[in-house]
Amino acid sequence: MLTGPFSHRTNGNYIHLDRSCAPMRMSRYFLPTLKENPTDAQIVSHRLMLRAGMIKQASSGIYSWLPMGFKILRKLENIVHEEQQRAGHNPILMPTLQSADLWRESGRYDDYGEEMLRITDRHGHDMLYGPTNEEQVTDIFRSHVRSYKDLPQTLYQIQWKFRDERRPRFGVMRGREFFMKDGYNFDIDKDSALHAYNRHLVSYLRTYERMGLKAIPMRADSGPIGGDDTHEFLVLADTGESEVFYDTKILDLTLGDREVDYDNWDQCADIMKEWTTPYARTDETHDEALFNEVPEERRKVSRGIEVGQIFYFGTKYSEAMGATVTNAEGKDVPVHMGSHGIGVSRLIGAIIEASHDDKGIIWPEGVTPFGVGIVNLKQGDDEADTACEALYKSAIALGLDPIYDDRNERAGGKFATMDLIGMPWRITVGPRGLKNGVVELTSRKTGESEEMTPEMALEKLTKIYAGI
RNA sequence: CGGGCUAUAGCGCAGUCUGGUAGCGCGUUCGUCUGGGGGACGAGAGGUCGUAGGUUCGAAUCCUGCUAGCCCGACCA
C-alpha cells in the first residue's frame, strides 16, 4: 500500500523498483550536505547535487549515488518503466559487458573508436562495456523470432552504459558511466516502424511531462540514414550544450490527461504532427530561411540539454546480423528497426538546471524524493515531538513519503537543509503554532506559508499529489 | 585530442615568488548559554602539504618525471 504518492498510476505491468523509496527520519538518513560549493563543480546542477549529498564522484565522469540521489534515480526509472509499459513495450535487462564478436558482425567494433571501453578477459576474448545495445538486442531477436506474425515487437531496458568520453564534465550531465533507457522496435515494414517511432515520441512526451519537464522534440541530424527520421528531446536551460532555435508556440503544447491509444496509428501520427509542426531544431539541422518564416516575436534562440532521442534506421542491423522473419508470402525479409533512448541519470541534472533557486533544488512533485519535509522547530519539547511523530506517522499512512527532520538542530539549519534538498512542501511544527493547534504548510516554489491544522495540511498535500 | 589551470585537514582557502619544521573559515567532538532562517562563548580532535626522485645542513616552498582532477575548444545520451 505504501508505494508512495504515485502508486495510483501503476498498471498491471508495473515493476516494483521502489525499495529505496521509504519515509525517513533525518537523524538516521545518510545525507552529507555541504554548506560550501565544491570547486570542481562548475554548473549549478552539479554543485547542488554535491551540496545536497546526492552523489560522490568516484573518478572522472563516474559517480556513486548516495541515498537521496539513488532514490530520485529510482523514481525516474519507475516513471520511465510505467510509461514504456503503458505503450506496450517489453522490459528486459541485458548485460553491461558484451562480446566483441557481435560488434564485429555489425562492423561497429572497428567503427566505434576510442569511446568504447574495450576489455580482455582471462581467456583472451575481446569484450566491451556496452555504450549501446543494438547488436545485443538484435541477437536476442534473431534467436527467437521467425515469423511476421510475432511482429511488431519492442524491447527496452534501463541499464548502465559506458562511453569513454574524451572530456567528461558537468557532473552526471556528461558522465562516462550513465544510466539510460534504450529501446528497440522490430517491425515488418517501414510504415509499421514509423508508427513505432511515433508511439515512442508520444510515450516520451508523456514521460517528460510527468517529470515536470518541458522537453521539446527537435529535428536532429540523422547522420548517414537521411530523411526526417530522428528527433532529439531538448530541455531548455542556459547551461545546455546545444544551441536551439524554436517557435515559442511549441511551449504551449501539453499532452495533459488526454487518452492515448498507443496502437492507434492515426492518433500517434496526429500527436507527432502536432509537436513537430512548429519550428524547433538544433544547430545541427537549423535552417535560417525556414526559421525566418516564423513571426519574429515567436522566434527564439536559446540553449538546451538533450535528454532523449528517437531513431528509425530501417534494416541496417537486421541485414548485417541476419535478423529476418518470414513474411505473409513465405519470403524471408530483414526487419525494420529503430532505437530510442532516454538519459535517466542525465535527467536529474536537467531537472535541477530547470528547477532551482539560490537556496537549492526545487523538485517537481512528480519526481521529488520525499513528498513532504516535516520540520520540528523544538526537538526535545514534549508537545512538539509528539505532534511531529503523529504527523509523520499519518503522512506515511497516506503514502506521502515524508522526511522528518528530527535532528537537534536550530530552526535556521533545518529550513536551509529542506530548501537545499528541494522539498516541494514543508510542514513546520513549533510550540508557537501548536498553542493554537496549527502547523505551517510552506511551498518551496512560491515561499508562501499557510497556517492550518495538521489534518488540513495532510489533506491538502494528499490532494496535490493525487493530481500528479 | 589541442590549449589553459589545479593538487596543503571532511569542504572552501592562505602559505610557495624570497627554503627554516603548517595556518584560517566552515564542518566535526565536548561543555555552557541559546532556540521560528545555517546563533554565541569556551575547550579539543583532525594534515608526514597528490606521488616518485633530485638539489640543500634543512623542501609545502626550488628542479625533473609521473598520476589525478577541473575549465575552454573539437566530439557525444
Coordinates of C-alpha atoms (C1' of nucleotides) in Angstrom, one line a residue:
Chain A
M1 CA 0.0 0.0 0.0
L2 CA 2.8 2.4 0.9
T3 CA 4.4 2.7 -2.5
G4 CA 4.4 6.5 -2.4
P5 CA 2.2 9.2 -3.8
F6 CA 2.3 7.9 -7.3
S7 CA 1.1 4.4 -6.8
H8 CA -2.3 5.2 -8.3
R9 CA -0.5 5.5 -11.6
T10 CA 0.6 1.9 -11.6
N11 CA -1.0 -0.5 -14.0
G12 CA -0.9 -4.3 -14.2
N13 CA 2.6 -4.4 -15.6
Y14 CA 4.1 -2.1 -13.1
I15 CA 7.5 -3.3 -11.9
H16 CA 8.3 -2.6 -8.2
L17 CA 11.6 -1.0 -8.1
D18 CA 10.9 1.3 -5.3
R19 CA 12.6 -0.5 -2.4
S20 CA 14.7 2.6 -2.0
C21 CA 11.5 4.7 -1.6
A22 CA 10.8 4.8 2.1
P23 CA 10.0 7.6 4.5
M24 CA 12.9 8.6 6.6
R25 CA 14.0 10.4 9.8
M26 CA 16.7 12.9 9.1
S27 CA 18.7 11.8 12.2
R28 CA 19.1 8.3 10.5
Y29 CA 19.5 9.4 7.0
F30 CA 22.8 9.4 5.2
L31 CA 22.6 12.9 3.8
P32 CA 26.0 14.5 3.7
T33 CA 25.1 18.1 2.8
L34 CA 27.7 20.8 2.2
K35 CA 27.5 24.4 3.1
E36 CA 30.1 25.5 0.6
N37 CA 30.4 24.9 -3.1
P38 CA 33.0 22.3 -4.2
T39 CA 35.4 24.0 -6.6
D40 CA 35.3 21.2 -9.2
A41 CA 31.6 21.7 -9.8
Q42 CA 31.1 24.5 -12.2
I43 CA 27.4 24.2 -13.2
V44 CA 24.5 24.7 -10.8
S45 CA 23.1 21.1 -11.1
H46 CA 26.4 19.6 -10.3
R47 CA 27.0 21.9 -7.4
L48 CA 23.6 21.3 -5.9
M49 CA 23.8 17.5 -6.4
L50 CA 27.1 17.5 -4.4
R51 CA 25.8 20.0 -1.8
A52 CA 22.6 18.1 -1.3
G53 CA 24.6 14.9 -0.7
M54 CA 23.2 13.0 -3.7
I55 CA 26.4 11.9 -5.4
K56 CA 30.0 11.3 -4.7
Q57 CA 32.5 11.4 -7.6
A58 CA 34.4 8.1 -7.9
S59 CA 36.6 9.2 -10.8
S60 CA 36.3 11.5 -13.8
G61 CA 32.7 11.1 -15.1
I62 CA 31.9 8.2 -12.7
Y63 CA 29.7 8.7 -9.7
S64 CA 28.4 6.8 -6.6
W65 CA 24.8 7.5 -5.9
L66 CA 24.1 8.3 -2.3
P67 CA 20.7 7.6 -0.7
M68 CA 18.8 10.7 -1.9
G69 CA 20.4 10.7 -5.4
F70 CA 19.7 7.0 -5.6
K71 CA 16.1 7.4 -4.6
I72 CA 15.5 10.0 -7.3
L73 CA 17.2 7.8 -9.9
R74 CA 14.8 5.0 -8.9
K75 CA 11.9 7.3 -9.1
L76 CA 12.8 8.4 -12.6
E77 CA 13.4 4.8 -13.6
N78 CA 10.0 3.9 -12.3
I79 CA 8.3 6.6 -14.3
V80 CA 10.1 5.5 -17.5
H81 CA 9.1 1.9 -16.8
E82 CA 5.5 2.8 -16.3
E83 CA 5.3 4.9 -19.5
Q84 CA 7.1 2.3 -21.6
Q85 CA 4.9 -0.5 -20.4
R86 CA 1.8 1.7 -20.9
A87 CA 2.9 2.0 -24.5
G88 CA 3.1 -1.8 -24.7
H89 CA 6.9 -2.2 -24.7
N90 CA 8.7 -5.2 -23.0
P91 CA 11.2 -4.6 -20.3
I92 CA 14.4 -6.7 -20.4
L93 CA 17.8 -6.5 -18.9
M94 CA 21.0 -7.1 -21.0
P95 CA 24.5 -7.3 -19.5
T96 CA 26.8 -4.3 -19.4
L97 CA 29.7 -6.4 -20.7
Q98 CA 29.3 -7.6 -24.2
S99 CA 31.2 -9.9 -26.5
A100 CA 33.2 -8.1 -29.2
D101 CA 32.1 -10.8 -31.7
L102 CA 28.6 -9.3 -32.1
W103 CA 30.0 -5.9 -32.8
R104 CA 32.3 -7.4 -35.4
E105 CA 29.2 -8.8 -37.1
S106 CA 27.6 -5.3 -37.5
G107 CA 31.0 -3.8 -38.3
R108 CA 30.9 -1.4 -35.4
Y109 CA 33.7 -2.9 -33.5
D110 CA 36.2 -1.1 -35.7
D111 CA 34.0 1.9 -36.4
Y112 CA 33.1 2.9 -32.8
G113 CA 36.5 4.2 -31.8
E114 CA 38.0 5.2 -28.5
E115 CA 34.7 5.9 -26.8
M116 CA 34.2 2.2 -26.5
L117 CA 35.8 0.8 -23.4
R118 CA 37.5 -2.5 -24.5
I119 CA 38.3 -5.2 -22.1
T120 CA 40.1 -8.6 -22.5
D121 CA 39.0 -11.4 -20.3
R122 CA 41.4 -14.1 -18.9
H123 CA 40.9 -16.3 -21.9
G124 CA 42.0 -13.5 -24.2
H125 CA 38.5 -12.9 -25.5
D126 CA 37.7 -9.3 -26.5
M127 CA 34.9 -7.8 -24.5
L128 CA 33.5 -4.4 -24.2
Y129 CA 31.4 -2.3 -21.7
G130 CA 28.3 -1.5 -23.7
P131 CA 27.9 2.0 -25.0
T132 CA 24.6 1.0 -26.6
N133 CA 22.9 -2.3 -27.4
E134 CA 21.7 -2.6 -31.0
E135 CA 23.8 -5.7 -31.6
Q136 CA 22.9 -7.4 -28.4
V137 CA 19.2 -6.9 -28.8
T138 CA 19.3 -7.9 -32.4
D139 CA 21.0 -11.1 -31.4
I140 CA 18.2 -11.8 -28.9
F141 CA 15.5 -11.1 -31.5
R142 CA 17.0 -13.2 -34.3
S143 CA 17.4 -16.1 -32.0
H144 CA 13.7 -16.3 -31.2
V145 CA 11.6 -14.7 -33.8
R146 CA 11.0 -16.2 -37.2
S147 CA 7.5 -15.1 -38.3
Y148 CA 5.9 -11.8 -39.3
K149 CA 3.0 -12.9 -37.0
D150 CA 5.2 -12.2 -34.0
L151 CA 5.6 -8.6 -35.0
P152 CA 5.5 -5.8 -34.1
Q153 CA 7.7 -6.1 -31.1
T154 CA 9.5 -3.6 -28.8
L155 CA 12.2 -4.5 -26.2
Y156 CA 13.7 -2.0 -23.9
Q157 CA 15.9 -1.9 -20.9
I158 CA 17.2 0.7 -18.3
Q159 CA 20.8 -0.2 -17.7
W160 CA 24.2 1.4 -17.2
K161 CA 26.2 2.4 -20.2
F162 CA 29.7 3.4 -20.6
R163 CA 31.2 5.8 -23.1
D164 CA 34.8 6.7 -22.6
E165 CA 34.3 10.4 -23.2
R166 CA 37.3 12.5 -24.1
R167 CA 36.1 15.1 -21.7
P168 CA 33.6 14.2 -19.1
R169 CA 32.1 17.3 -17.4
F170 CA 29.1 18.9 -15.7
G171 CA 28.7 16.0 -13.2
V172 CA 26.1 13.4 -14.2
M173 CA 25.1 15.5 -17.3
R174 CA 28.0 14.2 -19.2
G175 CA 29.5 11.3 -17.3
R176 CA 31.3 8.4 -18.8
E177 CA 29.1 5.9 -16.9
F178 CA 25.4 6.8 -17.2
F179 CA 22.0 5.2 -16.7
M180 CA 19.9 5.1 -19.8
K181 CA 16.7 3.7 -21.1
D182 CA 17.4 2.2 -24.5
G183 CA 14.6 0.7 -26.5
Y184 CA 14.4 -1.2 -29.9
N185 CA 11.5 -1.8 -32.1
F186 CA 11.2 -4.6 -34.7
D187 CA 8.6 -4.2 -37.4
I188 CA 7.7 -5.9 -40.7
D189 CA 7.9 -2.8 -42.8
K190 CA 8.7 0.9 -42.8
D191 CA 5.2 2.1 -42.2
S192 CA 4.9 -0.1 -39.1
A193 CA 8.3 1.0 -37.9
L194 CA 7.3 4.6 -38.3
H195 CA 4.3 4.0 -36.2
A196 CA 6.7 2.7 -33.5
Y197 CA 8.7 5.9 -34.0
N198 CA 5.5 8.0 -33.4
R199 CA 4.5 5.8 -30.5
H200 CA 7.8 6.4 -28.8
L201 CA 7.6 10.1 -29.4
V202 CA 4.2 10.2 -27.6
S203 CA 5.4 8.0 -24.7
Y204 CA 8.4 10.2 -24.3
L205 CA 6.4 13.4 -24.2
R206 CA 4.3 11.8 -21.5
T207 CA 7.3 10.7 -19.6
Y208 CA 8.9 14.1 -19.5
E209 CA 5.7 15.8 -18.7
R210 CA 5.2 13.6 -15.6
M211 CA 8.7 14.7 -14.5
G212 CA 7.7 18.3 -14.6
L213 CA 9.8 19.0 -17.6
K214 CA 9.2 20.8 -20.9
A215 CA 11.2 18.7 -23.3
I216 CA 10.8 19.8 -26.9
P217 CA 11.2 17.3 -29.7
M218 CA 13.6 18.8 -32.3
R219 CA 14.6 17.6 -35.6
A220 CA 18.1 16.3 -35.3
D221 CA 20.9 15.2 -37.5
S222 CA 20.1 11.8 -38.9
G223 CA 23.6 11.1 -40.0
P224 CA 24.0 8.6 -42.8
I225 CA 20.4 7.5 -42.7
G226 CA 18.9 10.7 -44.0
G227 CA 15.3 11.9 -44.0
D228 CA 13.3 13.1 -41.1
D229 CA 13.8 10.0 -39.0
T230 CA 15.4 11.2 -35.8
H231 CA 14.3 13.7 -33.2
E232 CA 16.1 14.8 -30.1
F233 CA 14.3 15.9 -26.9
L234 CA 15.7 19.1 -25.5
V235 CA 15.1 20.7 -22.1
L236 CA 15.7 24.5 -22.3
A237 CA 18.5 25.6 -20.0
D238 CA 21.2 28.3 -20.2
T239 CA 23.8 25.7 -19.4
G240 CA 22.7 23.4 -22.2
E241 CA 25.3 22.1 -24.6
S242 CA 23.3 22.5 -27.8
E243 CA 22.1 25.7 -29.4
V244 CA 18.4 25.5 -30.2
F245 CA 16.1 27.5 -32.5
Y246 CA 12.3 27.3 -32.0
D247 CA 8.9 28.8 -32.4
T248 CA 7.6 29.7 -28.9
K249 CA 4.2 28.3 -29.9
I250 CA 5.6 24.9 -29.1
L251 CA 5.9 25.8 -25.5
D252 CA 2.1 26.0 -25.2
L253 CA 1.6 22.3 -26.2
T254 CA 0.8 19.8 -23.5
L255 CA -0.3 16.2 -23.6
G256 CA -2.2 16.6 -20.4
D257 CA -4.6 13.9 -19.4
R258 CA -5.7 13.0 -22.9
E259 CA -6.4 9.4 -23.6
V260 CA -3.9 7.8 -25.9
D261 CA -4.3 4.5 -27.6
Y262 CA -0.8 3.5 -28.4
D263 CA -2.0 1.0 -31.0
N264 CA -3.8 3.7 -32.9
W265 CA -1.6 4.7 -35.8
D266 CA -3.6 7.8 -36.7
Q267 CA -3.7 9.2 -33.2
C268 CA 0.0 8.7 -32.6
A269 CA 0.7 10.3 -36.0
D270 CA -1.5 13.3 -35.2
I271 CA 0.3 13.9 -31.9
M272 CA 3.6 13.5 -33.7
K273 CA 2.4 16.1 -36.2
E274 CA 1.2 18.4 -33.5
W275 CA 4.6 18.5 -31.9
T276 CA 6.8 18.6 -34.9
T277 CA 4.9 21.2 -37.0
P278 CA 6.1 24.3 -35.1
Y279 CA 9.7 25.1 -35.9
A280 CA 12.1 23.5 -33.5
R281 CA 15.6 22.5 -34.4
T282 CA 19.1 22.2 -33.0
D283 CA 22.1 23.9 -34.6
E284 CA 22.8 20.7 -36.5
T285 CA 19.7 20.9 -38.7
H286 CA 18.9 24.6 -38.3
D287 CA 17.5 26.2 -41.5
E288 CA 17.7 30.0 -41.3
A289 CA 15.3 30.6 -44.2
L290 CA 12.7 28.4 -42.7
F291 CA 13.2 29.8 -39.3
N292 CA 12.6 33.3 -40.6
E293 CA 9.1 32.3 -41.7
V294 CA 8.1 32.2 -38.0
P295 CA 6.7 35.5 -36.9
E296 CA 9.6 37.5 -35.3
E297 CA 8.0 37.8 -31.8
R298 CA 7.8 34.0 -31.6
R299 CA 11.3 33.3 -32.9
K300 CA 13.6 32.2 -30.1
V301 CA 17.2 31.1 -29.9
S302 CA 18.5 29.6 -26.7
R303 CA 20.3 26.6 -25.3
G304 CA 19.1 23.1 -24.5
I305 CA 20.0 19.8 -22.8
E306 CA 19.5 16.7 -24.7
V307 CA 17.5 14.2 -22.6
G308 CA 16.4 11.7 -25.2
Q309 CA 16.5 10.8 -28.9
I310 CA 14.4 8.5 -31.2
F311 CA 15.7 7.0 -34.4
Y312 CA 14.4 5.0 -37.3
F313 CA 17.2 3.2 -39.1
G314 CA 15.5 0.6 -41.2
T315 CA 17.3 -2.6 -41.8
K316 CA 20.9 -1.5 -41.0
Y317 CA 21.4 -4.0 -38.2
S318 CA 18.9 -6.7 -39.3
E319 CA 20.6 -7.1 -42.6
A320 CA 24.1 -7.1 -41.2
M321 CA 23.2 -9.6 -38.5
G322 CA 20.6 -11.7 -40.3
A323 CA 17.6 -10.7 -38.3
T324 CA 14.9 -11.8 -40.7
V325 CA 11.3 -13.0 -40.4
T326 CA 9.2 -14.9 -42.9
N327 CA 6.5 -12.6 -44.3
A328 CA 3.0 -13.5 -45.5
E329 CA 4.3 -14.5 -48.9
G330 CA 6.7 -17.0 -47.3
K331 CA 9.7 -14.9 -48.1
D332 CA 12.5 -14.1 -45.5
V333 CA 12.9 -10.4 -45.1
P334 CA 15.0 -8.3 -42.7
V335 CA 13.0 -6.5 -40.0
H336 CA 12.7 -2.7 -39.8
M337 CA 14.2 -1.3 -36.7
G338 CA 14.5 1.8 -34.7
S339 CA 16.2 2.7 -31.4
H340 CA 15.1 5.2 -28.7
G341 CA 16.9 6.5 -25.7
I342 CA 16.2 8.5 -22.5
G343 CA 19.2 9.6 -20.4
V344 CA 17.9 8.8 -17.0
S345 CA 20.9 9.9 -14.9
R346 CA 21.3 13.0 -17.1
L347 CA 17.6 13.9 -16.5
I348 CA 18.4 14.5 -12.8
G349 CA 20.9 17.2 -13.8
A350 CA 18.5 18.6 -16.4
I351 CA 15.6 18.8 -13.9
I352 CA 17.8 20.6 -11.4
E353 CA 19.0 23.0 -14.1
A354 CA 15.4 23.8 -15.0
S355 CA 14.2 24.0 -11.4
H356 CA 16.3 25.6 -8.7
D357 CA 16.9 28.9 -7.0
D358 CA 19.8 30.4 -4.9
K359 CA 18.8 28.3 -1.9
G360 CA 18.9 25.0 -3.6
I361 CA 16.9 22.5 -5.6
I362 CA 13.1 22.7 -6.2
W363 CA 11.9 19.2 -7.1
P364 CA 8.8 19.0 -9.2
E365 CA 6.2 17.0 -7.4
G366 CA 6.4 14.2 -9.9
V367 CA 10.0 13.3 -9.1
T368 CA 10.6 14.6 -5.6
P369 CA 12.4 12.1 -3.4
F370 CA 10.1 12.8 -0.5
G371 CA 6.6 14.2 -0.7
V372 CA 6.9 16.5 2.3
G373 CA 9.5 17.6 4.8
I374 CA 8.5 17.8 8.4
V375 CA 10.4 20.3 10.5
N376 CA 10.3 20.1 14.3
L377 CA 11.3 23.5 15.5
K378 CA 11.9 22.5 19.1
Q379 CA 13.3 19.0 19.2
G380 CA 13.1 17.7 22.7
D381 CA 10.0 19.6 23.6
D382 CA 7.3 17.0 24.5
E383 CA 4.5 18.8 22.8
A384 CA 6.4 19.4 19.6
D385 CA 7.9 15.9 19.5
T386 CA 4.5 14.3 20.0
A387 CA 2.9 16.4 17.3
C388 CA 5.7 15.7 14.8
E389 CA 5.6 11.9 15.5
A390 CA 1.9 11.8 14.9
L391 CA 2.2 13.9 11.7
Y392 CA 5.0 11.7 10.5
K393 CA 3.0 8.5 11.0
S394 CA -0.1 9.9 9.4
A395 CA 1.9 11.2 6.4
I396 CA 3.3 7.7 6.0
A397 CA -0.1 6.1 6.2
L398 CA -1.4 8.5 3.5
G399 CA 1.5 7.5 1.2
L400 CA 3.0 11.0 1.3
D401 CA 6.5 9.6 1.8
P402 CA 7.7 12.2 4.3
I403 CA 11.1 13.1 5.6
Y404 CA 11.1 14.2 9.2
D405 CA 13.9 16.4 10.4
D406 CA 14.2 15.2 14.0
R407 CA 17.7 16.4 14.4
N408 CA 18.6 18.6 17.4
E409 CA 19.4 21.5 15.1
R410 CA 18.3 25.1 15.1
A411 CA 15.3 26.2 13.0
G412 CA 17.5 28.0 10.5
G413 CA 19.6 25.0 9.8
K414 CA 16.6 22.8 9.3
F415 CA 15.0 25.2 6.9
A416 CA 18.2 25.6 5.0
T417 CA 18.5 21.8 4.6
M418 CA 14.9 21.4 3.4
D419 CA 15.4 24.2 0.9
L420 CA 18.8 22.8 -0.3
I421 CA 17.5 19.3 -0.9
G422 CA 14.4 20.7 -2.7
M423 CA 11.4 19.5 -0.7
P424 CA 8.5 21.0 -2.6
W425 CA 6.4 21.1 0.6
R426 CA 7.3 21.7 4.2
I427 CA 5.3 21.3 7.3
T428 CA 6.7 23.4 10.1
V429 CA 5.8 22.4 13.7
G430 CA 6.6 24.6 16.6
P431 CA 5.3 25.4 20.1
R432 CA 4.0 28.8 19.0
G433 CA 1.6 27.3 16.4
L434 CA 0.8 24.3 18.5
K435 CA -0.7 26.6 21.2
N436 CA -3.4 27.4 18.6
G437 CA -3.5 23.9 17.2
V438 CA -1.9 24.8 13.9
V439 CA 1.2 24.0 11.9
E440 CA 2.5 25.8 8.8
L441 CA 2.4 24.5 5.3
T442 CA 5.0 26.1 3.0
S443 CA 5.5 25.8 -0.7
R444 CA 9.1 25.7 -1.8
K445 CA 8.4 27.2 -5.1
T446 CA 6.5 30.3 -4.0
G447 CA 7.8 30.5 -0.5
E448 CA 4.2 31.1 0.7
S449 CA 3.1 29.7 4.0
E450 CA -0.3 29.0 5.4
E451 CA -1.3 28.1 8.9
M452 CA -3.8 25.2 9.3
T453 CA -4.4 22.2 11.5
P454 CA -2.1 19.2 10.8
E455 CA -5.1 17.3 9.4
M456 CA -5.8 20.0 6.9
A457 CA -2.2 20.2 5.9
L458 CA -2.1 16.4 5.2
E459 CA -5.4 16.6 3.3
K460 CA -4.1 19.4 1.1
L461 CA -1.0 17.5 0.3
T462 CA -2.9 14.4 -0.5
K463 CA -5.0 16.3 -3.0
I464 CA -1.9 17.9 -4.5
Y465 CA -0.2 14.6 -5.0
A466 CA -3.4 12.9 -6.3
G467 CA -3.2 15.3 -9.2
I468 CA 0.3 14.4 -10.2
Chain B
rC1 C1' 42.8 15.1 -28.7
rG2 C1' 44.8 20.6 -28.9
rG3 C1' 45.0 24.9 -25.3
rG4 C1' 44.8 26.6 -20.1
rC5 C1' 44.8 25.6 -14.8
rU6 C1' 44.9 23.0 -10.1
rA7 C1' 46.6 19.3 -6.2
rU8 C1' 48.1 21.8 1.6
rA9 C1' 42.6 18.8 7.5
rG10 C1' 35.9 16.2 5.6
rC11 C1' 34.7 21.0 2.4
rG12 C1' 36.4 26.1 0.9
rC13 C1' 41.2 28.5 1.0
rA14 C1' 46.1 31.1 2.7
rG15 C1' 51.3 29.9 3.0
rU16 C1' 55.2 28.7 -2.5
rC17 C1' 57.7 34.3 -5.7
rU18 C1' 62.1 35.4 -1.2
rG19 C1' 63.6 27.3 1.6
rG20 C1' 63.9 27.3 8.5
rU21 C1' 59.7 22.2 10.8
rA22 C1' 51.9 24.3 8.6
rG23 C1' 47.6 28.3 9.3
rC24 C1' 42.4 30.5 8.6
rG25 C1' 36.9 29.9 7.8
rC26 C1' 33.1 26.2 7.6
rG27 C1' 32.1 21.4 9.3
rU28 C1' 33.2 17.9 13.4
rU29 C1' 33.8 16.5 19.2
rC30 C1' 32.8 18.2 24.4
rG31 C1' 30.6 22.0 27.8
rU32 C1' 27.6 26.3 28.9
rC33 C1' 24.1 29.7 27.2
rU34 C1' 20.5 29.9 23.3
rG35 C1' 16.2 28.3 20.3
rG36 C1' 10.9 30.5 14.0
rG37 C1' 16.0 31.2 8.5
rG38 C1' 22.9 27.8 8.8
rG39 C1' 23.4 31.6 16.8
rA40 C1' 27.3 32.9 20.8
rC41 C1' 31.3 31.8 24.1
rG42 C1' 35.0 28.4 25.9
rA43 C1' 37.9 23.9 25.2
rG44 C1' 39.5 19.8 21.8
rA45 C1' 40.4 16.4 17.7
rG46 C1' 42.0 16.3 12.7
rG47 C1' 47.2 17.3 7.6
rU48 C1' 54.5 13.1 7.0
rC49 C1' 51.4 19.6 2.1
rG50 C1' 48.9 14.2 -4.9
rU51 C1' 53.2 10.8 -6.0
rA52 C1' 58.5 9.3 -7.1
rG53 C1' 63.1 11.2 -7.3
rG54 C1' 66.8 15.3 -7.2
rU55 C1' 69.3 20.0 -5.1
rU56 C1' 70.3 21.5 0.1
rC57 C1' 72.7 21.3 6.7
rG58 C1' 67.3 21.9 6.0
rA59 C1' 61.9 21.4 1.0
rA60 C1' 54.6 22.6 1.2
rU61 C1' 58.2 26.2 -0.9
rC62 C1' 63.5 25.2 -5.8
rC63 C1' 64.3 21.3 -10.1
rU64 C1' 62.7 16.8 -13.0
rG65 C1' 59.4 12.7 -14.0
rC66 C1' 54.6 10.6 -13.1
rU67 C1' 49.4 10.5 -11.5
rA68 C1' 44.7 12.5 -10.7
rG69 C1' 41.1 16.3 -11.3
rC70 C1' 38.9 20.9 -13.4
rC71 C1' 38.0 24.7 -17.4
rC72 C1' 37.8 26.4 -22.9
rG73 C1' 37.6 24.1 -27.8
rA74 C1' 36.7 19.9 -31.2
rC75 C1' 33.3 15.3 -30.5
rC76 C1' 28.7 12.8 -28.0
rA77 C1' 22.5 10.1 -24.3

